[in-house]
Amino acid sequence: MSGNDEGITLIDGGAPRPGKLGQLEMALSPLRPRPRKPLPRERTALAIWFWEIDRVLLGLIIVLIAIGLVAVAAASPVAAAKLSSAENTLAPLYYFYRQLMWIALGLPIMIVVSMLPRVQARRLAIALSIVFGLFLLLVPVIGTNVNGATRWLGAGMFRFQPSEFLKPVFVVSIAWLLSMRARDPSLPVISLTAMLTGIVALLLMRQPDFGQTVIFCACWAALLLIGGASMRIMTTVGLSALSLFVLMYLFYENGRERIDAFLFPVKDAIEGPDQVQLAHATITHGGLMGVGPGGGSAKFNLPEAHTDYIFSVIGEEFGLIACVAIAMVYLAIVVRVLLRLLDEEDSFVILASAGLAIEMGLQAIINMGVNIHIFPSKGMTLPFISYGGSSMIALCGGVGLLLAFTRRNPYMSRSPYGMTWSGR
Amino acid sequence: MATIIARPESRTGHREQLDLASVAHGRIMLVLLIFVAISTVMAGKMVWMGVAAATQAERSISPIPVPHRADIVDRNGVPLARDIDGYAIAVRRDRLLGDPRELAEKLHGIFPDQTVGHFYKLLTSGGQWNYLRTRALPREVAAVNALGEVGIEFPREPERLYPQRTMAAHLIGFVNRDGHGAMGVERAFNDRLVDLNMRGQPLQLSMDSRVQAALEDELIYGMEDQKAKGAVGLVLDSRTGEVIAMASLPTFNPNRIDPIPSPPPVVGKDGKLYPGKITCDMSPRCNRVVQARYELGSTFKPLSFAAAMDAGIIVSMAKRYDATAPLQVGGFSIRDDHPLGRWLNVPEALLHSSNIVTARIADEMGQKPLEKAYRSMEFDRPATIELREQAGTLFPGKWYRTTIMTTAYGHGIAVTPMHLASAYAALVNGGVWHPATVIKRKPGEKIEARRIFSEETSARMRQLLRMIVQTGTGRNADAVGYRVGGKTGTAEKPKDGGYARRSLVSTFASAFPMEDPRYVVVVMMDEPQGSSRTPGVRTAAYTAAPVVKSFVARAGPLLGVFPEANRDIDISELKPLVEGDKESE
């Protein structure tokens, strides 16, 4: 554990941890012949990194990316067919290859970020959240309009969505601010973070991007909750969220339409089935077992098959059992991160890691919820599975941060919760 | 132990910090529980959606959806044509992975009826998307799927299925690839079958598939046995005009329509080549009942005799006519096939099918009554029936003396078997002509009717037709106990302006049970070569009549007519006229 320049004393430094004892015990145990090299002999940075990192989490993320590649391969022909014109046809797997490229770009970012020491990772996140916060401010001024929403900056290959990048680093920054309370409870961090979140939310609603707004606000509220906010504050937050929802329903055209469409579905509308009905038809087309890879036909009616509704494409081709399995992978990631935090004492690490995990889990829940029609439709990608450059790189960066924060010497702190069952 | 020592130290130093962390741990558990709960709900919803989708798919099959095209059923509700979701096998050429030559060979292995070259052509040329096969069976689809070729697809398409296969194929017809009825009932009632408001209701035909099957079976047997080129059978309800059975041989399978080979071109008068006409001999799809016209020969004699009776020419059955020598008229010579060389009365003339007597009676009657009778039987226009496949008739334009004489015994006039059956129905049912129909009449339906013979004439003709079968040329049609009455007719086919001596059309037009005739049966053999029992004899008495006999014995009970030994039409008043006359045959 490296030092803490913010003056937050870490427990680890204080006393001998059970981990050291455990190491000794294990080395002496006659029942369990320990490997000769319990620690990497070559103490290269990479070896130590691999030793300290949460490999289960990394494994789960790689599983998600692999699932995502298969899913994008299934959805790519749909999007390619939609965007192809008579003179310019896209290869059916165009988006698959693009996604490969984004992964090739994102994975190194994830690894490099996860190698950063905690403090540097935190500093990077705070710096980036300032940068992307400024970018977000610029979006209404010089943003690019796509499909009626101004969310992007730049053009062509270099078009990116600041809110996607802001999400992980903003969560880390909020976590840092809230963890300040540990040192000095008198700091007005709650109102400060509320203000920051409010500004971001306003900017996002202007785009309009209701889904991201919900994520930002919900992450902030979750961090407040974990950060030990009193019942009174949480009640206030809950009530204001409710009233904001009502206000939004009354005054926010786009949101009202979608909520209406969700609450009062129109059967056999004149314009034909809407997105929600198409998604439902697609996800149930394959039944529990699916129609098989490449066999989907309903997917070709879907708009945004490779991004917002990729979960439905998976449902059609691989069955709803596969959908349940994917939901379980997301749950496993959240559970893994949160459980390991139960013996973490550093409040910043707790808040930042929990915030990042919750952000990803929430995004997955909203996307899947829209696909299985328990939420009204909103544009939201499925982390690591949906196609998208901004999303993939931002997520990789976010997981990189998460891995950096949860890094620990397995012998320095033995957790009764998050360890593998081989006992290491 | 070290921990225990360390704890108080750290607690005092970082009290706030520690509290925050422990609060955080508790609340993380809360957040965890929320996530687990939401995930459980979502997983539950997903599983439920999958199960619901599966049951919904099952449910959507059970209540029969409205088909694209109405079903066709027979008069008892037996399905004759219905819409099914069939499989097609198609190739998307740009997705083919395997070697087309190899694939074509494998496809040929699955579908031996198509050549390797046929499949190779489809796999390598034409559009990007070609049908390899339509109306494939699930077994065949599974076999092709097992080839593992990703470029081959299996789209589901609505298909018209004819579950009875070749049965009544000409009557039911078929649907072309565009979904339009191309023949038979499918063509004639196309609008009714695709009408959105009516296609939920099956179209019920007057045809009885049991009788149809019996008729086709007997016709096929007769045709094979007699080595005939074709055969026609028609059963008509004489009281309603309903077609109970209609068969034309050779037949085809409406489930699989093969293109008709184009006929050789003919040289026109200007020396150019013109596409040849497709005749009935070229295509099994020709419905000879309505599409082929024949000079039906002696079967016309009862019709012309009836006309003469109504015209008051034949007043007494006992009146005798000279049949001692062939009749010479305008260079023609009218002779009898079985000359008796004596004077014949009216029943005798019919029983022995005398052309000479018929010509004499027609000559006496003149053009007007005969032409009127023939026109009233619609011999001058295509048959009245819903089917669109119709041949016009050959009706005399100018009535010379010879025309009157020959048309009276069925030469120089050509009609379809449908015309003949309708005329016979009127002849035996009391003299009322009804339009024929292929649709089942509703009970109490008002049927168009036109009197063309008097009641008395019809009653007399019933006696005479029965006598022909009992003791005359139609004896081979006498299905014991079924009271069959009818008339044979053997005509030579016209050829190159004259007649072909050995190409005969043998017809037997009949009705049963004769004391109250309900069903008219017309059977016609096209160019029979003689049956195995009577080789070389091609006349109707030995070709068409036996077919009628076995058919009536088989189908009578199905139609509610049972053999009765002690029941028959009363012919005692005519019997003395032919009594004692020793039959020559």
PDB file of C-alpha atoms in Angstrom, chain A residues 13 48 67 73 99 114 122 148 152 230 283 285 300 343 369 394 418:
ATOM      1  CA  GLY A  13      -0.135   0.447   8.034  1.00  0.00           C
ATOM      2  CA  ILE A  48       3.408  -7.915  -9.090  1.00  0.00           C
ATOM      3  CA  ILE A  67     -19.977 -12.428 -25.079  1.00  0.00           C
ATOM      4  CA  ALA A  73     -21.333 -10.397 -34.646  1.00  0.00           C
ATOM      5  CA  GLN A  99     -15.769  -3.587 -32.252  1.00  0.00           C
ATOM      6  CA  SER A 114      -5.141  -0.715 -13.604  1.00  0.00           C
ATOM      7  CA  ARG A 122      -7.358   8.884  -8.324  1.00  0.00           C
ATOM      8  CA  GLY A 148     -32.243  14.532 -32.596  1.00  0.00           C
ATOM      9  CA  TRP A 152     -21.281  14.073 -29.412  1.00  0.00           C
ATOM     10  CA  SER A 230     -28.195  10.113   7.473  1.00  0.00           C
ATOM     11  CA  ILE A 283     -36.349 -11.317 -27.612  1.00  0.00           C
ATOM     12  CA  HIS A 285     -38.785 -15.133 -30.911  1.00  0.00           C
ATOM     13  CA  PHE A 300     -33.852  -7.372 -38.797  1.00  0.00           C
ATOM     14  CA  ASP A 343     -13.168  -5.774   4.677  1.00  0.00           C
ATOM     15  CA  GLY A 369     -34.840  -3.724 -18.187  1.00  0.00           C
ATOM     16  CA  ALA A 394     -14.786   4.647 -21.262  1.00  0.00           C
ATOM     17  CA  GLY A 418     -13.819 -12.187  -1.677  1.00  0.00           C
TER      18      GLY A 418
END
